[in-house]
Amino acid sequence: VSDEPAGGDGDGDVLVVAEHRRGDLREVSFELVAAGRELAGVTGGSLHVAVIGGNVERFGHALSVEGVWTVHTVAVGEEFNHDVTVQAVTALTAALDARFVLAPHSVNGLDYAPALATRLGVALVPDVVAFSYDDEAGLTATRELYGSRVAATVSVAPDRAVVTVREGWWPPATTVDQVPVEPFEAAVEASAVGSRVTGFVETSTDGVDLRDADVLVGVGRGIGDEEGLAAVEPLVDLLGAELVGTRPVIERGWLPPSRESGTFGRAVAPDLYVALGISGTAEHGVEVRKAKTVVAINHDRRAPVFRVADYGIVGDVREVVPALVGALAAANRDDENSG
Ligand SMILES: Cc1cc2nc3c(=O)[nH]c(=O)nc-3n(C[C@H](O)[C@H](O)[C@H](O)COP(=O)(O)OP(=O)(O)OC[C@H]3O[C@@H](n4cnc5c(N)ncnc54)[C@H](O)[C@@H]3O)c2cc1C
């Protein structure tokens, strides 16, 4: 570890670990900075950002966001590596005496955050959607459990923690390019690095690009079977929509993986999202929260999807969808006759 002091007084300091993949910063890095800024605002500490991996100096200026004290570039390893990240963040946390480390609740974040918390000897609070803080009670974090049906508040004692932050939850912070960017030298023990990236395999997109889709129809397990999916197609056609499915729908092979909701990120923001037989857990999709109008059809009036829906129909999709198709077709005919 470098002898140079890395800044920060440890008094409520927050360290955010940015994420990059194959040469690009992921947008969740900017959401994390926004979350970290909020947390540092209430703890009264300073906000630091770490970016770890090969050639990471190039990300320093992009991560220079208002409210950040210093961006620390830790040029070790190449692509994301669990052991390298744990060692580097442990060293930087110690150098800063940071009390809270924020990582994304992503595949990579979930990979290293538990090991990091163990190494630091602090609590791990995963999948956080809100914070509050006061000097007496310390950090209280809100998590959603059981498919978003239960909101749990977690008090952290002693007052240090590794927190993974839900993707797509905080609005991303924007670059201002006025923050010091400093290299941090973490002495990574090569013998403790047990894995390496040997290559990447692109998943097929089947030519599907949903960024321009104005209307998405999302289908969930509640459509029942492939016949249920066929019954949805007239609605998709009438709305000029693209079809997406939840993970159980993809796992059953009813739709290809390229159409899995929750995997498109923020770039997909339709005007209308129609959720059919979807319970509506938070993981099921950023694009739902980004949609201007959400219509949900579910036979369980307590389904979490109704919390994000602008219009909800409590009913069986096998009855409601044909009724909607009939009504839309009739409305189209009326338009044609009057036009
Ligand atoms: C780390 C993590 C990441 C995840 N990422 C994703 C992701 O990217 N994308 C994703 O989709 N999921 C993801 N999941 C899974 C996610 O949490 C949910 O389990 C999944 O989205 C639920 O899919 P569903 O709504 O189709 O099924 P269910 O939760 O089983 O819901 C089915 C719904 O259909 C309703 N229903 C049943 N029959 C009818 C009927 N006849 N008429 C009307 N309504 C009916 C039921 O009331 C129920 O609400 C992730 C989970 C984890 C832990």
Coordinates of C-alpha atoms and ligand atoms in Angstrom, one line a residue:
V1 CA 0.0 0.0 0.0
S2 CA 1.3 3.5 -0.8
D3 CA 2.6 5.6 2.0
E4 CA 0.8 8.6 0.6
P5 CA -2.2 9.6 2.6
A6 CA -5.2 9.2 0.3
G7 CA -7.3 11.9 1.8
G8 CA -10.4 11.7 3.9
D9 CA -10.7 11.9 7.7
G10 CA -12.6 8.6 8.2
D11 CA -15.4 10.5 9.9
G12 CA -18.3 9.1 8.0
D13 CA -16.3 8.9 4.8
V14 CA -17.9 6.9 2.0
L15 CA -16.0 5.0 -0.7
V16 CA -17.8 4.1 -3.9
V17 CA -16.4 1.4 -6.1
A18 CA -17.1 2.1 -9.8
E19 CA -17.7 -0.7 -12.2
H20 CA -16.5 -1.0 -15.8
R21 CA -16.7 -3.8 -18.3
R22 CA -14.7 -4.3 -21.4
G23 CA -13.4 -0.7 -21.7
D24 CA -16.6 1.1 -20.7
L25 CA -17.7 2.5 -17.3
R26 CA -21.1 1.0 -16.5
E27 CA -23.9 3.5 -15.8
V28 CA -24.4 2.0 -12.4
S29 CA -21.1 3.7 -11.4
F30 CA -22.8 7.1 -11.7
E31 CA -25.9 5.8 -9.8
L32 CA -23.5 4.7 -7.0
V33 CA -21.9 8.1 -6.9
A34 CA -25.3 9.6 -6.5
A35 CA -26.1 7.2 -3.7
G36 CA -22.7 7.8 -2.1
R37 CA -23.2 11.5 -2.3
E38 CA -26.5 11.2 -0.5
L39 CA -25.0 9.0 2.2
A40 CA -21.9 11.3 2.6
G41 CA -24.4 14.2 2.8
V42 CA -26.1 12.7 5.9
T43 CA -23.0 11.2 7.6
G44 CA -21.1 14.5 7.1
G45 CA -18.1 12.5 5.6
S46 CA -16.3 13.0 2.3
L47 CA -17.1 10.9 -0.8
H48 CA -14.3 9.0 -2.5
V49 CA -14.6 7.0 -5.7
A50 CA -12.3 4.0 -6.6
V51 CA -11.9 2.5 -10.0
I52 CA -9.9 -0.6 -10.2
G53 CA -8.4 -2.6 -13.1
G54 CA -6.0 -2.3 -16.0
N55 CA -5.7 1.1 -17.7
V56 CA -8.3 2.7 -15.4
E57 CA -6.7 6.2 -15.5
R58 CA -8.9 6.8 -18.6
F59 CA -12.0 6.7 -16.4
G60 CA -10.8 9.2 -13.8
H61 CA -12.2 12.3 -15.5
A62 CA -15.6 10.8 -16.3
L63 CA -16.0 9.9 -12.6
S64 CA -15.2 13.4 -11.6
V65 CA -18.7 14.2 -10.3
E66 CA -19.8 17.1 -8.1
G67 CA -19.6 16.2 -4.4
V68 CA -16.7 13.7 -4.9
W69 CA -13.6 14.6 -2.9
T70 CA -11.1 12.4 -4.9
V71 CA -11.3 9.8 -7.6
H72 CA -8.7 7.1 -6.9
T73 CA -7.5 5.1 -9.9
V74 CA -6.1 1.7 -8.8
A75 CA -4.2 0.3 -11.8
V76 CA -4.0 -3.4 -11.0
G77 CA -5.0 -6.4 -13.0
E78 CA -6.9 -6.2 -16.2
E79 CA -10.6 -6.9 -16.4
F80 CA -12.7 -7.4 -13.2
N81 CA -11.2 -9.9 -10.9
H82 CA -12.7 -10.9 -7.5
D83 CA -9.4 -11.3 -5.6
V84 CA -7.7 -8.2 -7.0
T85 CA -10.8 -6.1 -6.2
V86 CA -11.1 -7.4 -2.6
Q87 CA -7.4 -6.7 -2.0
A88 CA -7.4 -3.2 -3.6
V89 CA -10.6 -2.0 -1.9
T90 CA -9.4 -3.4 1.4
A91 CA -6.2 -1.4 1.1
L92 CA -7.9 1.8 0.0
T93 CA -10.6 1.5 2.7
A94 CA -7.8 1.2 5.3
A95 CA -5.8 4.1 3.8
L96 CA -8.9 6.4 3.8
D97 CA -10.3 4.9 7.0
A98 CA -13.6 5.0 5.1
R99 CA -16.7 3.8 7.2
F100 CA -18.9 2.8 4.3
V101 CA -18.0 1.1 1.1
L102 CA -20.7 1.2 -1.7
A103 CA -20.6 -1.4 -4.4
P104 CA -23.2 -2.1 -7.1
H105 CA -25.7 -4.9 -6.5
S106 CA -24.6 -6.4 -9.8
V107 CA -23.0 -9.7 -10.8
N108 CA -19.6 -8.3 -10.1
G109 CA -20.6 -6.4 -6.9
L110 CA -22.3 -9.5 -5.5
D111 CA -19.1 -11.4 -6.3
Y112 CA -16.7 -9.4 -4.2
A113 CA -18.9 -7.5 -1.6
P114 CA -19.4 -10.4 0.8
A115 CA -15.6 -11.2 0.7
L116 CA -14.7 -7.6 1.2
A117 CA -17.0 -7.2 4.2
T118 CA -15.5 -10.4 5.7
R119 CA -12.0 -9.1 5.0
L120 CA -12.8 -5.7 6.6
G121 CA -14.7 -7.4 9.5
V122 CA -17.8 -5.2 8.9
A123 CA -21.4 -5.8 8.1
L124 CA -22.7 -6.5 4.6
V125 CA -26.0 -4.8 3.7
P126 CA -27.1 -6.0 0.3
D127 CA -29.5 -4.6 -2.3
V128 CA -30.2 -1.2 -0.6
V129 CA -32.8 1.2 -2.0
A130 CA -32.7 4.0 0.7
F131 CA -30.5 5.3 3.5
S132 CA -31.0 7.4 6.6
Y133 CA -28.5 8.3 9.2
D134 CA -28.3 10.0 12.6
D135 CA -25.3 10.2 15.0
E136 CA -27.1 8.1 17.6
A137 CA -28.6 5.3 15.5
G138 CA -25.9 5.3 12.8
L139 CA -26.8 4.0 9.4
T140 CA -30.2 2.6 8.7
A141 CA -30.6 1.1 5.3
T142 CA -33.8 0.0 3.5
R143 CA -33.9 -3.3 1.6
E144 CA -36.8 -4.9 -0.2
L145 CA -37.4 -8.6 0.5
Y146 CA -39.6 -11.4 -0.7
G147 CA -40.0 -10.1 -4.2
S148 CA -40.5 -6.5 -3.1
R149 CA -43.4 -7.5 -0.8
V150 CA -41.6 -6.5 2.4
A151 CA -39.4 -3.4 3.0
A152 CA -36.9 -4.1 5.8
T153 CA -34.9 -1.5 7.6
V154 CA -31.5 -2.6 8.8
S155 CA -29.5 -0.7 11.4
V156 CA -25.8 -1.2 11.1
A157 CA -23.7 -1.5 14.3
P158 CA -20.9 -0.9 14.7
D159 CA -21.1 1.9 12.3
R160 CA -19.1 0.5 9.4
A161 CA -20.5 -1.5 6.5
V162 CA -20.2 -2.7 2.9
V163 CA -23.4 -1.8 1.2
T164 CA -24.5 -3.0 -2.3
V165 CA -26.8 -0.6 -4.0
R166 CA -29.7 -1.7 -6.2
E167 CA -29.0 -0.9 -9.9
G168 CA -31.3 1.6 -11.6
W169 CA -32.5 3.1 -8.4
W170 CA -30.6 6.4 -7.9
P171 CA -30.6 8.8 -10.9
P172 CA -27.1 8.8 -12.3
A173 CA -24.8 11.7 -11.3
T174 CA -23.3 13.7 -14.1
T175 CA -19.6 14.5 -14.8
V176 CA -18.2 17.9 -13.9
D177 CA -14.5 17.2 -14.4
Q178 CA -13.3 19.3 -11.5
V179 CA -12.4 16.7 -9.0
P180 CA -8.8 15.5 -8.3
V181 CA -7.9 12.2 -9.8
E182 CA -5.1 10.4 -8.0
P183 CA -3.4 7.1 -8.5
F184 CA -3.5 4.8 -5.5
E185 CA -1.0 2.0 -5.3
A186 CA -2.4 -1.2 -3.9
A187 CA 0.1 -4.0 -3.3
V188 CA -1.8 -6.9 -4.7
E189 CA -0.5 -10.3 -3.6
A190 CA -0.3 -12.3 -6.8
S191 CA -0.4 -15.7 -4.9
A192 CA -3.8 -14.8 -3.5
V193 CA -5.3 -14.2 -7.0
G194 CA -7.0 -17.5 -7.8
S195 CA -8.8 -16.7 -11.0
R196 CA -8.4 -14.8 -14.2
V197 CA -10.6 -13.8 -17.2
T198 CA -9.7 -15.9 -20.2
G199 CA -12.2 -14.5 -22.7
F200 CA -15.7 -13.2 -23.4
V201 CA -18.6 -14.9 -25.1
E202 CA -21.2 -12.6 -26.5
T203 CA -24.8 -13.7 -26.0
S204 CA -26.9 -13.5 -29.1
T205 CA -29.1 -10.4 -29.4
D206 CA -31.1 -11.9 -32.3
G207 CA -31.0 -8.4 -33.8
V208 CA -33.4 -7.2 -31.1
D209 CA -32.8 -3.5 -30.2
L210 CA -35.5 -2.2 -27.9
R211 CA -34.1 1.3 -27.4
D212 CA -36.6 2.8 -29.9
A213 CA -39.6 0.8 -28.7
D214 CA -42.4 3.1 -27.7
V215 CA -44.5 0.3 -26.4
L216 CA -43.4 -2.8 -24.5
V217 CA -45.7 -5.7 -23.6
G218 CA -44.1 -7.7 -20.8
V219 CA -45.3 -11.2 -20.1
G220 CA -44.7 -13.2 -16.8
R221 CA -45.3 -16.6 -15.5
G222 CA -49.0 -15.7 -15.1
I223 CA -49.6 -16.1 -18.8
G224 CA -49.5 -19.8 -18.0
D225 CA -47.9 -21.5 -21.1
E226 CA -46.9 -21.0 -24.7
E227 CA -50.6 -21.0 -25.7
G228 CA -51.0 -18.1 -23.3
L229 CA -48.2 -16.3 -25.1
A230 CA -49.9 -16.9 -28.5
A231 CA -53.0 -15.3 -27.1
V232 CA -51.0 -12.2 -26.3
E233 CA -49.7 -11.7 -29.8
P234 CA -52.8 -9.9 -31.2
L235 CA -52.5 -7.3 -28.4
V236 CA -48.8 -6.9 -29.3
D237 CA -49.7 -6.3 -32.9
L238 CA -52.5 -3.9 -32.2
L239 CA -50.3 -1.8 -29.9
G240 CA -47.3 -1.9 -32.3
A241 CA -45.3 -3.2 -29.3
E242 CA -42.2 -5.3 -28.7
L243 CA -42.6 -8.3 -26.5
V244 CA -40.4 -9.0 -23.5
G245 CA -40.6 -11.6 -20.8
T246 CA -39.6 -12.1 -17.2
R247 CA -36.9 -14.6 -16.2
P248 CA -39.2 -17.5 -15.6
V249 CA -40.6 -17.0 -19.1
I250 CA -37.1 -17.0 -20.6
E251 CA -36.1 -20.0 -18.5
R252 CA -39.1 -22.0 -19.8
G253 CA -38.0 -21.2 -23.3
W254 CA -41.2 -19.3 -24.2
L255 CA -39.1 -16.3 -25.4
P256 CA -35.4 -16.0 -26.3
P257 CA -32.9 -14.6 -23.7
S258 CA -32.5 -11.5 -25.9
R259 CA -36.0 -10.5 -24.7
E260 CA -35.5 -10.9 -20.9
S261 CA -36.9 -7.9 -19.0
G262 CA -34.5 -6.3 -16.6
T263 CA -31.5 -6.8 -18.8
F264 CA -31.8 -3.8 -21.1
G265 CA -30.8 -1.1 -18.7
R266 CA -31.8 2.5 -18.7
A267 CA -31.5 3.0 -22.5
V268 CA -34.9 1.3 -22.8
A269 CA -37.6 3.8 -21.7
P270 CA -41.0 3.1 -23.4
D271 CA -44.0 5.4 -23.4
L272 CA -46.2 2.5 -22.4
Y273 CA -45.4 -0.8 -20.6
V274 CA -48.1 -3.4 -20.3
A275 CA -47.4 -6.0 -17.7
L276 CA -49.3 -9.3 -18.1
G277 CA -49.2 -11.9 -15.3
I278 CA -46.1 -10.3 -13.8
S279 CA -45.6 -10.1 -10.0
G280 CA -43.4 -7.0 -10.3
T281 CA -40.4 -7.7 -8.2
A282 CA -37.8 -4.9 -8.4
E283 CA -35.4 -7.2 -10.3
H284 CA -37.9 -7.7 -13.1
G285 CA -36.9 -4.5 -14.8
V286 CA -35.5 -1.0 -14.9
E287 CA -37.5 -0.4 -18.0
V288 CA -40.7 -0.6 -16.0
R289 CA -39.7 2.2 -13.8
K290 CA -38.5 4.2 -16.8
A291 CA -41.8 3.7 -18.6
K292 CA -44.0 6.8 -18.8
T293 CA -47.2 4.8 -18.3
V294 CA -47.5 1.3 -16.8
V295 CA -50.6 -0.8 -17.2
A296 CA -50.7 -4.0 -15.1
I297 CA -53.0 -7.0 -15.4
N298 CA -52.8 -9.5 -12.5
H299 CA -55.4 -11.6 -10.8
D300 CA -53.7 -10.9 -7.4
R301 CA -54.7 -7.4 -6.2
R302 CA -51.7 -7.5 -3.8
A303 CA -49.1 -8.1 -6.5
P304 CA -46.2 -5.6 -6.2
V305 CA -46.6 -4.6 -9.8
F306 CA -49.7 -2.6 -8.9
R307 CA -47.4 -0.3 -6.9
V308 CA -45.6 0.9 -10.0
A309 CA -48.7 0.8 -12.3
D310 CA -50.6 3.9 -13.4
Y311 CA -53.5 1.7 -14.4
G312 CA -54.2 -1.7 -12.9
I313 CA -56.7 -4.4 -13.9
V314 CA -57.3 -7.1 -11.3
G315 CA -58.3 -10.1 -13.4
D316 CA -57.3 -13.2 -15.3
V317 CA -55.1 -12.4 -18.3
R318 CA -56.8 -15.2 -20.2
E319 CA -60.0 -13.1 -20.0
V320 CA -58.7 -9.5 -19.9
V321 CA -56.3 -9.8 -22.8
P322 CA -59.0 -11.0 -25.4
A323 CA -61.3 -8.3 -24.0
L324 CA -58.6 -5.6 -24.6
V325 CA -57.9 -7.0 -28.0
G326 CA -61.6 -6.7 -28.9
A327 CA -61.9 -3.2 -27.5
L328 CA -58.8 -1.9 -29.3
A329 CA -59.8 -3.5 -32.6
A330 CA -63.3 -1.9 -32.3
A331 CA -61.7 1.5 -31.5
N332 CA -59.4 1.1 -34.6
R333 CA -62.4 0.3 -36.8
D334 CA -64.3 3.3 -35.4
D335 CA -61.2 5.5 -36.3
E336 CA -61.1 4.1 -39.8
N337 CA -64.8 4.6 -40.4
S338 CA -64.8 8.2 -39.0
G339 CA -61.5 9.0 -40.9
Ligands
LIG1 C1 -30.3 -11.0 -8.3 C2 -31.6 -11.3 -9.1 C3 -31.7 -10.8 -10.3 C4 -32.8 -11.0 -11.1 N1 -32.9 -10.4 -12.3 C5 -34.1 -10.6 -13.0 C6 -34.2 -10.0 -14.3 O1 -33.3 -9.3 -14.8 N2 -35.4 -10.1 -15.0 C7 -36.4 -10.8 -14.4 O2 -37.5 -10.9 -15.1 N3 -36.3 -11.4 -13.2 C8 -35.2 -11.3 -12.5 N4 -35.1 -11.9 -11.3 C9 -36.2 -12.7 -10.8 C10 -37.3 -11.8 -10.2 O3 -36.9 -11.5 -8.9 C11 -38.6 -12.5 -10.2 O4 -38.5 -13.8 -9.6 C12 -39.2 -12.7 -11.6 O5 -39.1 -11.5 -12.3 C13 -40.7 -13.1 -11.4 O6 -41.2 -13.3 -12.7 P1 -42.8 -13.4 -12.9 O7 -43.4 -12.1 -12.4 O8 -43.0 -13.8 -14.3 O9 -43.3 -14.6 -12.0 P2 -44.0 -14.7 -10.6 O10 -43.3 -13.9 -9.6 O11 -44.3 -16.1 -10.3 O12 -45.4 -13.9 -10.8 C14 -46.4 -14.4 -11.6 C15 -47.6 -13.4 -11.4 O13 -48.6 -13.8 -12.3 C16 -49.9 -13.6 -11.6 N5 -50.8 -14.6 -12.3 C17 -50.8 -15.9 -12.3 N6 -51.8 -16.4 -13.1 C18 -52.4 -15.3 -13.6 C19 -53.5 -15.2 -14.4 N7 -54.1 -16.2 -15.0 N8 -53.9 -13.9 -14.7 C20 -53.3 -12.8 -14.2 N9 -52.3 -12.9 -13.3 C21 -51.8 -14.2 -13.0 C22 -49.6 -14.0 -10.2 O14 -50.5 -13.4 -9.3 C23 -48.1 -13.5 -10.0 O15 -48.2 -12.1 -9.5 C24 -33.9 -11.7 -10.5 C25 -33.8 -12.2 -9.3 C26 -32.6 -12.0 -8.5 C27 -32.6 -12.6 -7.1

